[in-house]
Amino acid sequence: MLRGMTSARLVALFLLGGALLNFPLLALWDKDLTIFGVPLFPAALFIIWAGLIASLAWLMEYDEH
Amino acid sequence: MISSSLVIAVSFLYLLVLFAVAWFGDKRAAEGRSIIASPWVYALSMAVYCTAWTYFGSVGRAANTGLWFLPIYLGPMLAMILAWIVLRKMIRIAKTYRITSIADFIASRYGKSRSLASLVTLITIVGILPYIALQLKAISSGYAMLTTPLGEPRQEIGLWLGDSTLYIALALAGFTIIFGTRHLDSTERHEGMVAAIAFESIVKLVAFLAVGLFVVYGVFNGMGDLFAQALANDQLKPLLMLGQGTQEFAYPQWFALIILAMLSVIFLPRQFQVMVVENVDERHLKRASWVFPLYLLLINIFVLPIALGGLLFFGQGAADPDYFVLSLPLAHGYEWLALFVFVGGLSAATGMVIVEAIAVSTMVCNDLVMPFLLRTERFGSRASGDLTGLLLMIRRVAILGILLLGYLYFRVAGEAYALVSIGLISFAAVAQFAPAMLGGMYWKVGNRQGALAGLLLGFALWIYTLLLPSLVKSGWLDAGLVTDGLLGLAWLKPEQLFGLQGLDNLTHALFWSLFANISAYVLVSLWTRPEAREASQALLFVDVFERTASTHPVFWQGRAKLSDLRNLTERFLGVDKAERLFTEYARRLGLAQTKDIPANAQLVQYVETQLAGAIGTGSARMMVASVVEEEQLDLDDVMRILEEASQLRAYSKALEEKSLSLEKATSELRAANEQLKSLDKLKDDFMSSVTHELRTPLTSIRAFTEMMLDDDEMDLEQRRQFLEIVVGEAERLGRLVNQVLDMAKIEAGHAEWHNSDVDIQSVVKQAINSISGMYLENGLSLNLHGEHEEIAPIRADPDRLMQVMLNLLSNAAKFVPHPGGIVDVYITDTTEGVTVGVQDNGKGIASNEQEQVFEKFRQAGEFSDRPQGTGLGLPISRQIVEHFGGRMWLESELGAGARFSFFLPRLKDAQQLERTEEESA
C-alpha cells in the first residue's frame, strides 16, 4: 500500500513536470523581464528543473521512511 | 596555439590515469571491497549520457537556436522521475535472468528468440555509428583547434593513413579492449570500467564549470553583465526568448525532443549497460534518480552564457560555436585552461566510446556471432574444448570493428553536420526499442511476431526518413531523392512521407517510425498466437516482482544428465568458474557433493541462466537444448505449470497466514489465561475475606450467647451488656451481607436507581451532619470548604450519593490519628460538573498501593494495623460515581495524608442523559 503511494506520487510528479515543460505553460515565461540580470525564460526553465529535482529528491529520500 | 606533442602527451597521460583508476577498481572488486557500491558512483556513471555532444555540441546548438539544447536534458529529468518504477523493474528482470544487453532483454522476453536478438543488435550497430563518429569528430576537431594558430584555417584532413582521427579511433579501440575484455564474467559487470567512467564524469563536469566560470567572470563581469550585453544586441536577444523573432515556437519539435531524450536515456546501449547491467544494488537507484538530473543541471548551467559570450566576443559567424569552450580561453591566452577543457572533452568522448563499444560488442558476440558459430560443426553442440578464449576474441574484434565503422561514418557523413544533429539520428534509432521493451515489461499479450514487426517497420522508416537524408546531405546520394522523392514520387519524399508537412525532419521521422512501430507491435500481438515459450517468458517478465525464488515456476520438462550440463558450463565459463557455480548450487540445496545434484528442471534452468550471462539467452537456450532431451511444451503445459506454481504460492501463503493467526490466538489465549488466573485468585481472596469478615462477628456472637446460656447466675446488667454486643455484631454482619449484595447487584446491573435533580451541596452537608456525632465522639474535626450560594442540580440518585459521601467520611475517620485528626471537605463547581474532595491528615498511601484501594477487600497498609471495615466501601462508591458518568480518584503521598475526590458531570445533552438512564435500567 505504502509502496503504491510512492509510485502514484512519482507518476503525479512526472505528469506535472511534463506539463510544466511543454505547451502551453512554457509560454508563460516568454516575457521581457530579468531576474537578477538573467532573462526570465532561461531562468524559469532552470528553476522549474531545479524544483523537479528537489521534489524528486524529497520523495526518494524522505517519503515513508 | 599549443604544440601538438604536448596535447598528445597530456592526452595519453590522462588515459593512463583512467587506466589506473580502472585497475584500482578491478583490484578492489577482486578483494570484495567494491569502490563502486555507492549511489553516488552509480549516479556519476549514469552521467556517461553527457558525451562530447553535450560538451561541445550544446554550446553550438545554443549559439544557433538559444534554449533548444535543453530538451535533451529535460527528457532524462522526466525519465528519472519514473526510474524507481520502470528502471527498477528492468534491473530486477535483468538480474534474475542474467540479461546483459538490450538485445538479450528483448530476445529473452519474446521466447529467447535469436532472430529478434540479431535484429536488435543490427539496429543498435547501425543506429549507434553516427554517435561514435560524433565523438571521433569532436576529439579530432578539438585537437585541431588547440594545435592550429588562432584565425588560421584548420589543416585539411589527410587521406586515410595520414588522418589523425584514424589513430584516435585505433587508440580508443585498444584502450576499450584492455578495459572491457580482460576476463569473462557471466554477469558482464566491469567494476573497473564503472570506476573510470565515474572519474571521467567528475573531470568533465569540473572542466566545463571551469570554462563557464572563466567566461562569465573572467571575460565578462558576471551573469548580469553578460546577459545585459546580449539583450542589448538585436541579433542575440531572440536566443533568450521562446519564439525566435518572427518564427513561431515549434512546440511539436520541443515535445518530440523531450520524448526522444526520455527514451534514449534508458535505451541507449551504454545507458542500459551502466544503469541496469552494472547496477550493484537496486536501492542505489533511489538516490541516483535525483543526483543524475542534478548533474545534468550543473553541466548545463553555463551552456547559454558560454554560447552568448562566444557570440559577443567573436561576433556571429566568425568562429565555430561548437568549439567556443576551447577558442574563448585560447583567444585570451589561457592555454592551460584550454588544455584542461580539452581533457574534459576527451573524458566525455572516451567515456561514451568505451561503454558503448563494450555494450555493443557484448551484443555482437552473444546475439550475432555466437548463434552462427554454434551451428557449425567445429563449435557446435558436439564439439568440445574451452570456448572462453574464443568469446573474448570475438568481443575484441567487435570493438575494433565498431570503432572503425564509426570512423568510416565520420569520413562519409561527418563533415556535413553539426554535432547535435548527428547525435539525434542515433537517439531516434534506439527509441525504436521502446515499444518492445516497455510493452514487454508491462503487457503480457505482446509477442515475438509483434515485436519483430514493430522493430522492422520502425527501423525501416528510421533509415528512410532520417539516415538516407543525412547521407544525401553529405553528397553521397543523389539530392533528388530528398527533393523529388524515391523514383520521383512526391508522396515518397523521405522528409515529407505521404505528404505529411509542417514538421521538421527529426519530428517527422520520429513520428512515422514510432507510430508504425507501436501500431505494428500492438496489432500483430493482438492478432497472433504466442508460442508456449513466449507466453511463459511474458509471465516471468511482467510479474517479476511477485515471485520469489522458492515459488518460481520452471517452464521445462524432460530428461537431463548432470555430466552433460557440467561439461557445457565448463566449455563456456571455464573449469574453475563451473566448479564454483556447481558447488554454490549444491550448497544451496544442502548437498555435500556436487555429484549428488539432481539433474532436474531447476538445474537445467540454473545452468541455462548462467550460460545466458556469457553467451546470451538465445545461444544458451540452443546449447542447453542440444545436451538434454526435452519435451516440447505447449500453451496448456505453460498454464498448468503456472497454476501449480501459483497454487504452491497460495498454499505457502495460506500456511503462513495460518501460522500467524495461530500465533496470535496462542498469545491471546495466554493473556486470557493470565487474566482468569488473577480473577480466580481475586475470587479466592474475596471468598476468604468474606468468610473471615463473617466469622469475626459470628464468633463473638456465639461466644457471648454461649456464656449467657451457660451462666444462669449472670446478673441482668452483665447480660444487657453482652446482648448489646451481640446486637452490634449482628448489625455489622447484616451491613456486610448488605454490602456484598449491593456490590453484586451493581456489578450485575440489577441495582435500582432513583434519579432526580440533586443539589450536591445539600447532600454533602447532610452527610456531614449525620456523621459529625461520630467525629465529635472520637475528638476529630470535620470542616466544609468552598461553600457555594447555589449549585446547579445534577441528575443522580441522592441516596446513592449520600452512601458515597458517608463512605468517604467514615473511611477518613478511620485513618486519621485519634484524637487530633482533621478532615476537610471541598466542593468545586464548574460548568462541566462538580468535584467533591475529602482530605485527611492520616499517614497517606504509597503510590503503588493507590489503585489497589479501589479493589474489593483490599485495604491499604499492613494487615495488622488495618482498621475495621468491609473493604467494599470504596469499590462500591467508585461504581456508583462511574454509573453517573463521573470518576473517582485518589491523590496521596506517604506521610502527607490522602485526598479522595470524585467528579460528577452535568450531562447537558438530553441524549447522553437518556443513555445513562438506559444503561442503568
PDB file of C-alpha atoms in Angstrom, chain B residues 160-375:
ATOM      1  CA  TRP B 160      43.185   7.729 -44.719  1.00  0.00           C
ATOM      2  CA  LEU B 161      46.563   6.831 -43.228  1.00  0.00           C
ATOM      3  CA  GLY B 162      47.540  10.458 -42.819  1.00  0.00           C
ATOM      4  CA  ASP B 163      44.388  11.231 -40.847  1.00  0.00           C
ATOM      5  CA  SER B 164      44.971  11.600 -37.128  1.00  0.00           C
ATOM      6  CA  THR B 165      41.304  10.676 -36.453  1.00  0.00           C
ATOM      7  CA  LEU B 166      42.048   7.136 -37.622  1.00  0.00           C
ATOM      8  CA  TYR B 167      44.739   6.879 -34.978  1.00  0.00           C
ATOM      9  CA  ILE B 168      42.383   8.262 -32.371  1.00  0.00           C
ATOM     10  CA  ALA B 169      39.878   5.561 -33.312  1.00  0.00           C
ATOM     11  CA  LEU B 170      42.541   2.861 -33.093  1.00  0.00           C
ATOM     12  CA  ALA B 171      43.843   4.159 -29.760  1.00  0.00           C
ATOM     13  CA  LEU B 172      40.316   4.183 -28.321  1.00  0.00           C
ATOM     14  CA  ALA B 173      39.705   0.663 -29.594  1.00  0.00           C
ATOM     15  CA  GLY B 174      42.897  -0.585 -27.951  1.00  0.00           C
ATOM     16  CA  PHE B 175      42.016   1.182 -24.747  1.00  0.00           C
ATOM     17  CA  THR B 176      38.482  -0.248 -24.707  1.00  0.00           C
ATOM     18  CA  ILE B 177      39.775  -3.758 -25.378  1.00  0.00           C
ATOM     19  CA  ILE B 178      42.113  -3.537 -22.400  1.00  0.00           C
ATOM     20  CA  PHE B 179      39.319  -2.095 -20.280  1.00  0.00           C
ATOM     21  CA  GLY B 180      36.410  -4.251 -21.137  1.00  0.00           C
ATOM     22  CA  THR B 181      37.548  -7.661 -22.307  1.00  0.00           C
ATOM     23  CA  ARG B 182      40.282  -8.750 -19.953  1.00  0.00           C
ATOM     24  CA  HIS B 183      38.264 -11.560 -18.490  1.00  0.00           C
ATOM     25  CA  LEU B 184      34.903 -13.146 -18.965  1.00  0.00           C
ATOM     26  CA  ASP B 185      32.247 -12.651 -16.394  1.00  0.00           C
ATOM     27  CA  SER B 186      28.882 -14.307 -16.508  1.00  0.00           C
ATOM     28  CA  THR B 187      27.211 -11.150 -15.286  1.00  0.00           C
ATOM     29  CA  GLU B 188      29.112  -8.894 -17.693  1.00  0.00           C
ATOM     30  CA  ARG B 189      29.971  -6.500 -14.931  1.00  0.00           C
ATOM     31  CA  HIS B 190      33.035  -4.308 -15.206  1.00  0.00           C
ATOM     32  CA  GLU B 191      33.757  -2.643 -11.885  1.00  0.00           C
ATOM     33  CA  GLY B 192      36.978  -1.015 -13.031  1.00  0.00           C
ATOM     34  CA  MET B 193      35.319   0.466 -16.059  1.00  0.00           C
ATOM     35  CA  VAL B 194      32.491   1.919 -13.981  1.00  0.00           C
ATOM     36  CA  ALA B 195      35.015   3.473 -11.605  1.00  0.00           C
ATOM     37  CA  ALA B 196      36.837   5.049 -14.556  1.00  0.00           C
ATOM     38  CA  ILE B 197      33.564   6.339 -16.032  1.00  0.00           C
ATOM     39  CA  ALA B 198      32.572   7.925 -12.726  1.00  0.00           C
ATOM     40  CA  PHE B 199      36.008   9.545 -12.553  1.00  0.00           C
ATOM     41  CA  GLU B 200      35.580  10.855 -16.087  1.00  0.00           C
ATOM     42  CA  SER B 201      32.210  12.317 -15.175  1.00  0.00           C
ATOM     43  CA  ILE B 202      33.849  14.354 -12.433  1.00  0.00           C
ATOM     44  CA  VAL B 203      36.614  15.556 -14.764  1.00  0.00           C
ATOM     45  CA  LYS B 204      34.250  16.678 -17.493  1.00  0.00           C
ATOM     46  CA  LEU B 205      31.969  18.473 -15.041  1.00  0.00           C
ATOM     47  CA  VAL B 206      34.816  20.322 -13.352  1.00  0.00           C
ATOM     48  CA  ALA B 207      36.399  21.261 -16.690  1.00  0.00           C
ATOM     49  CA  PHE B 208      33.117  22.541 -18.081  1.00  0.00           C
ATOM     50  CA  LEU B 209      32.312  24.522 -14.937  1.00  0.00           C
ATOM     51  CA  ALA B 210      35.847  25.964 -15.037  1.00  0.00           C
ATOM     52  CA  VAL B 211      35.476  27.296 -18.545  1.00  0.00           C
ATOM     53  CA  GLY B 212      31.973  28.521 -17.695  1.00  0.00           C
ATOM     54  CA  LEU B 213      33.221  30.485 -14.708  1.00  0.00           C
ATOM     55  CA  PHE B 214      36.101  31.814 -16.805  1.00  0.00           C
ATOM     56  CA  VAL B 215      33.759  33.126 -19.490  1.00  0.00           C
ATOM     57  CA  VAL B 216      31.210  34.627 -17.093  1.00  0.00           C
ATOM     58  CA  TYR B 217      33.595  36.139 -14.559  1.00  0.00           C
ATOM     59  CA  GLY B 218      36.882  36.359 -16.490  1.00  0.00           C
ATOM     60  CA  VAL B 219      35.758  37.616 -19.861  1.00  0.00           C
ATOM     61  CA  PHE B 220      32.609  39.344 -18.624  1.00  0.00           C
ATOM     62  CA  ASN B 221      31.681  40.868 -15.283  1.00  0.00           C
ATOM     63  CA  GLY B 222      29.256  38.211 -14.157  1.00  0.00           C
ATOM     64  CA  MET B 223      25.936  36.922 -15.430  1.00  0.00           C
ATOM     65  CA  GLY B 224      24.228  40.322 -15.229  1.00  0.00           C
ATOM     66  CA  ASP B 225      26.814  41.970 -17.458  1.00  0.00           C
ATOM     67  CA  LEU B 226      26.830  39.133 -19.984  1.00  0.00           C
ATOM     68  CA  PHE B 227      23.059  38.951 -20.313  1.00  0.00           C
ATOM     69  CA  ALA B 228      22.733  42.732 -20.407  1.00  0.00           C
ATOM     70  CA  GLN B 229      25.127  42.874 -23.375  1.00  0.00           C
ATOM     71  CA  ALA B 230      23.316  40.008 -25.083  1.00  0.00           C
ATOM     72  CA  LEU B 231      19.900  41.629 -24.543  1.00  0.00           C
ATOM     73  CA  ALA B 232      21.227  44.870 -25.998  1.00  0.00           C
ATOM     74  CA  ASN B 233      22.245  43.020 -29.155  1.00  0.00           C
ATOM     75  CA  ASP B 234      19.334  42.694 -31.576  1.00  0.00           C
ATOM     76  CA  GLN B 235      20.717  39.538 -33.111  1.00  0.00           C
ATOM     77  CA  LEU B 236      21.297  37.756 -29.810  1.00  0.00           C
ATOM     78  CA  LYS B 237      18.147  38.824 -27.999  1.00  0.00           C
ATOM     79  CA  PRO B 238      15.885  36.321 -29.811  1.00  0.00           C
ATOM     80  CA  LEU B 239      18.059  33.471 -28.482  1.00  0.00           C
ATOM     81  CA  LEU B 240      16.812  34.276 -24.999  1.00  0.00           C
ATOM     82  CA  MET B 241      13.161  34.198 -25.888  1.00  0.00           C
ATOM     83  CA  LEU B 242      10.679  31.461 -26.634  1.00  0.00           C
ATOM     84  CA  GLY B 243       9.782  32.427 -30.155  1.00  0.00           C
ATOM     85  CA  GLN B 244      12.854  33.426 -32.087  1.00  0.00           C
ATOM     86  CA  GLY B 245      11.979  36.637 -33.852  1.00  0.00           C
ATOM     87  CA  THR B 246       9.164  36.130 -36.297  1.00  0.00           C
ATOM     88  CA  GLN B 247       9.446  32.345 -36.141  1.00  0.00           C
ATOM     89  CA  GLU B 248       6.684  30.521 -34.311  1.00  0.00           C
ATOM     90  CA  PHE B 249       7.901  28.367 -31.415  1.00  0.00           C
ATOM     91  CA  ALA B 250       7.948  24.770 -32.648  1.00  0.00           C
ATOM     92  CA  TYR B 251       6.147  23.073 -29.789  1.00  0.00           C
ATOM     93  CA  PRO B 252       5.850  19.705 -31.562  1.00  0.00           C
ATOM     94  CA  GLN B 253       9.606  19.570 -32.029  1.00  0.00           C
ATOM     95  CA  TRP B 254      10.226  20.605 -28.430  1.00  0.00           C
ATOM     96  CA  PHE B 255       7.873  17.871 -27.260  1.00  0.00           C
ATOM     97  CA  ALA B 256       9.412  15.321 -29.632  1.00  0.00           C
ATOM     98  CA  LEU B 257      12.918  16.109 -28.405  1.00  0.00           C
ATOM     99  CA  ILE B 258      11.875  15.626 -24.786  1.00  0.00           C
ATOM    100  CA  ILE B 259      10.260  12.272 -25.592  1.00  0.00           C
ATOM    101  CA  LEU B 260      13.290  11.257 -27.631  1.00  0.00           C
ATOM    102  CA  ALA B 261      15.724  12.086 -24.844  1.00  0.00           C
ATOM    103  CA  MET B 262      13.470  10.398 -22.310  1.00  0.00           C
ATOM    104  CA  LEU B 263      13.639   7.134 -24.227  1.00  0.00           C
ATOM    105  CA  SER B 264      17.327   7.457 -25.107  1.00  0.00           C
ATOM    106  CA  VAL B 265      18.461   7.890 -21.539  1.00  0.00           C
ATOM    107  CA  ILE B 266      17.202   4.368 -20.869  1.00  0.00           C
ATOM    108  CA  PHE B 267      17.570   2.587 -24.208  1.00  0.00           C
ATOM    109  CA  LEU B 268      20.974   3.767 -25.414  1.00  0.00           C
ATOM    110  CA  PRO B 269      23.230   0.698 -25.141  1.00  0.00           C
ATOM    111  CA  ARG B 270      25.678   2.464 -22.832  1.00  0.00           C
ATOM    112  CA  GLN B 271      22.907   3.758 -20.572  1.00  0.00           C
ATOM    113  CA  PHE B 272      21.466   0.251 -20.301  1.00  0.00           C
ATOM    114  CA  GLN B 273      24.961  -1.010 -19.535  1.00  0.00           C
ATOM    115  CA  VAL B 274      25.682   1.397 -16.658  1.00  0.00           C
ATOM    116  CA  MET B 275      22.135   1.679 -15.298  1.00  0.00           C
ATOM    117  CA  VAL B 276      20.991  -1.929 -15.495  1.00  0.00           C
ATOM    118  CA  VAL B 277      23.891  -4.303 -16.104  1.00  0.00           C
ATOM    119  CA  GLU B 278      26.460  -2.566 -13.892  1.00  0.00           C
ATOM    120  CA  ASN B 279      23.984  -1.802 -11.112  1.00  0.00           C
ATOM    121  CA  VAL B 280      25.305  -3.092  -7.796  1.00  0.00           C
ATOM    122  CA  ASP B 281      22.197  -2.712  -5.674  1.00  0.00           C
ATOM    123  CA  GLU B 282      18.801  -1.628  -6.898  1.00  0.00           C
ATOM    124  CA  ARG B 283      18.323   0.562  -3.833  1.00  0.00           C
ATOM    125  CA  HIS B 284      21.074   2.828  -5.213  1.00  0.00           C
ATOM    126  CA  LEU B 285      18.500   3.924  -7.731  1.00  0.00           C
ATOM    127  CA  LYS B 286      16.728   5.898  -5.018  1.00  0.00           C
ATOM    128  CA  ARG B 287      19.487   8.472  -4.680  1.00  0.00           C
ATOM    129  CA  ALA B 288      20.888   8.221  -8.193  1.00  0.00           C
ATOM    130  CA  SER B 289      17.496   9.081  -9.684  1.00  0.00           C
ATOM    131  CA  TRP B 290      17.786  12.643  -8.429  1.00  0.00           C
ATOM    132  CA  VAL B 291      21.584  13.051  -8.345  1.00  0.00           C
ATOM    133  CA  PHE B 292      21.885  12.273 -12.047  1.00  0.00           C
ATOM    134  CA  PRO B 293      19.425  15.025 -13.122  1.00  0.00           C
ATOM    135  CA  LEU B 294      21.254  17.344 -10.740  1.00  0.00           C
ATOM    136  CA  TYR B 295      24.490  16.546 -12.562  1.00  0.00           C
ATOM    137  CA  LEU B 296      22.784  17.357 -15.859  1.00  0.00           C
ATOM    138  CA  LEU B 297      21.548  20.660 -14.456  1.00  0.00           C
ATOM    139  CA  LEU B 298      25.034  21.631 -13.290  1.00  0.00           C
ATOM    140  CA  ILE B 299      26.731  20.791 -16.557  1.00  0.00           C
ATOM    141  CA  ASN B 300      24.117  22.836 -18.441  1.00  0.00           C
ATOM    142  CA  ILE B 301      24.152  25.991 -16.343  1.00  0.00           C
ATOM    143  CA  PHE B 302      26.940  27.666 -18.290  1.00  0.00           C
ATOM    144  CA  VAL B 303      25.992  26.470 -21.769  1.00  0.00           C
ATOM    145  CA  LEU B 304      23.938  29.529 -22.652  1.00  0.00           C
ATOM    146  CA  PRO B 305      26.398  32.018 -21.081  1.00  0.00           C
ATOM    147  CA  ILE B 306      29.326  30.454 -22.966  1.00  0.00           C
ATOM    148  CA  ALA B 307      27.397  30.496 -26.242  1.00  0.00           C
ATOM    149  CA  LEU B 308      26.378  34.145 -25.787  1.00  0.00           C
ATOM    150  CA  GLY B 309      29.881  35.055 -24.597  1.00  0.00           C
ATOM    151  CA  GLY B 310      31.426  33.479 -27.680  1.00  0.00           C
ATOM    152  CA  LEU B 311      28.990  35.221 -29.999  1.00  0.00           C
ATOM    153  CA  LEU B 312      29.572  38.576 -28.315  1.00  0.00           C
ATOM    154  CA  PHE B 313      33.329  38.167 -28.332  1.00  0.00           C
ATOM    155  CA  PHE B 314      33.938  36.728 -31.786  1.00  0.00           C
ATOM    156  CA  GLY B 315      30.870  38.129 -33.496  1.00  0.00           C
ATOM    157  CA  GLN B 316      28.364  35.943 -35.288  1.00  0.00           C
ATOM    158  CA  GLY B 317      29.684  33.519 -37.883  1.00  0.00           C
ATOM    159  CA  ALA B 318      33.335  34.252 -37.191  1.00  0.00           C
ATOM    160  CA  ALA B 319      34.148  31.115 -35.205  1.00  0.00           C
ATOM    161  CA  ASP B 320      32.645  27.620 -34.957  1.00  0.00           C
ATOM    162  CA  PRO B 321      30.318  27.818 -31.926  1.00  0.00           C
ATOM    163  CA  ASP B 322      30.768  24.070 -31.306  1.00  0.00           C
ATOM    164  CA  TYR B 323      34.252  24.849 -30.039  1.00  0.00           C
ATOM    165  CA  PHE B 324      33.729  28.098 -28.126  1.00  0.00           C
ATOM    166  CA  VAL B 325      34.798  26.263 -24.969  1.00  0.00           C
ATOM    167  CA  LEU B 326      38.271  25.953 -26.491  1.00  0.00           C
ATOM    168  CA  SER B 327      38.533  29.097 -28.577  1.00  0.00           C
ATOM    169  CA  LEU B 328      37.472  31.507 -25.809  1.00  0.00           C
ATOM    170  CA  PRO B 329      40.296  30.545 -23.384  1.00  0.00           C
ATOM    171  CA  LEU B 330      42.771  30.358 -26.277  1.00  0.00           C
ATOM    172  CA  ALA B 331      41.835  33.820 -27.503  1.00  0.00           C
ATOM    173  CA  HIS B 332      42.524  35.196 -24.044  1.00  0.00           C
ATOM    174  CA  GLY B 333      45.861  33.445 -23.761  1.00  0.00           C
ATOM    175  CA  TYR B 334      44.716  30.876 -21.201  1.00  0.00           C
ATOM    176  CA  GLU B 335      46.302  27.918 -22.931  1.00  0.00           C
ATOM    177  CA  TRP B 336      46.406  25.698 -19.854  1.00  0.00           C
ATOM    178  CA  LEU B 337      42.704  26.214 -19.297  1.00  0.00           C
ATOM    179  CA  ALA B 338      42.088  25.309 -22.929  1.00  0.00           C
ATOM    180  CA  LEU B 339      44.161  22.173 -22.497  1.00  0.00           C
ATOM    181  CA  PHE B 340      42.211  21.250 -19.349  1.00  0.00           C
ATOM    182  CA  VAL B 341      38.941  21.817 -21.185  1.00  0.00           C
ATOM    183  CA  PHE B 342      40.184  19.608 -23.990  1.00  0.00           C
ATOM    184  CA  VAL B 343      40.916  16.867 -21.443  1.00  0.00           C
ATOM    185  CA  GLY B 344      37.354  17.310 -20.179  1.00  0.00           C
ATOM    186  CA  GLY B 345      36.070  16.861 -23.726  1.00  0.00           C
ATOM    187  CA  LEU B 346      38.322  13.856 -24.123  1.00  0.00           C
ATOM    188  CA  SER B 347      36.754  12.440 -20.955  1.00  0.00           C
ATOM    189  CA  ALA B 348      33.283  12.905 -22.352  1.00  0.00           C
ATOM    190  CA  ALA B 349      34.167  11.281 -25.662  1.00  0.00           C
ATOM    191  CA  THR B 350      36.237   8.377 -24.350  1.00  0.00           C
ATOM    192  CA  GLY B 351      33.697   7.556 -21.650  1.00  0.00           C
ATOM    193  CA  MET B 352      30.968   7.249 -24.219  1.00  0.00           C
ATOM    194  CA  VAL B 353      33.066   5.256 -26.675  1.00  0.00           C
ATOM    195  CA  ILE B 354      34.336   2.804 -24.056  1.00  0.00           C
ATOM    196  CA  VAL B 355      30.956   1.934 -22.573  1.00  0.00           C
ATOM    197  CA  GLU B 356      29.133   1.950 -25.896  1.00  0.00           C
ATOM    198  CA  ALA B 357      31.731  -0.263 -27.551  1.00  0.00           C
ATOM    199  CA  ILE B 358      31.713  -2.737 -24.665  1.00  0.00           C
ATOM    200  CA  ALA B 359      27.927  -2.890 -24.641  1.00  0.00           C
ATOM    201  CA  VAL B 360      27.651  -3.296 -28.381  1.00  0.00           C
ATOM    202  CA  SER B 361      30.493  -5.829 -28.554  1.00  0.00           C
ATOM    203  CA  THR B 362      28.661  -7.995 -25.998  1.00  0.00           C
ATOM    204  CA  MET B 363      25.606  -7.870 -28.236  1.00  0.00           C
ATOM    205  CA  VAL B 364      27.563  -8.627 -31.381  1.00  0.00           C
ATOM    206  CA  CYS B 365      29.279 -11.570 -29.742  1.00  0.00           C
ATOM    207  CA  ASN B 366      26.255 -13.072 -27.988  1.00  0.00           C
ATOM    208  CA  ASP B 367      23.492 -12.296 -30.384  1.00  0.00           C
ATOM    209  CA  LEU B 368      25.079 -12.096 -33.816  1.00  0.00           C
ATOM    210  CA  VAL B 369      28.233 -14.226 -33.941  1.00  0.00           C
ATOM    211  CA  MET B 370      27.670 -16.995 -31.403  1.00  0.00           C
ATOM    212  CA  PRO B 371      24.363 -18.254 -32.801  1.00  0.00           C
ATOM    213  CA  PHE B 372      26.066 -18.788 -36.163  1.00  0.00           C
ATOM    214  CA  LEU B 373      29.267 -20.252 -34.763  1.00  0.00           C
ATOM    215  CA  LEU B 374      27.414 -22.677 -32.535  1.00  0.00           C
ATOM    216  CA  ARG B 375      25.560 -24.049 -35.506  1.00  0.00           C
TER     217      ARG B 375
END
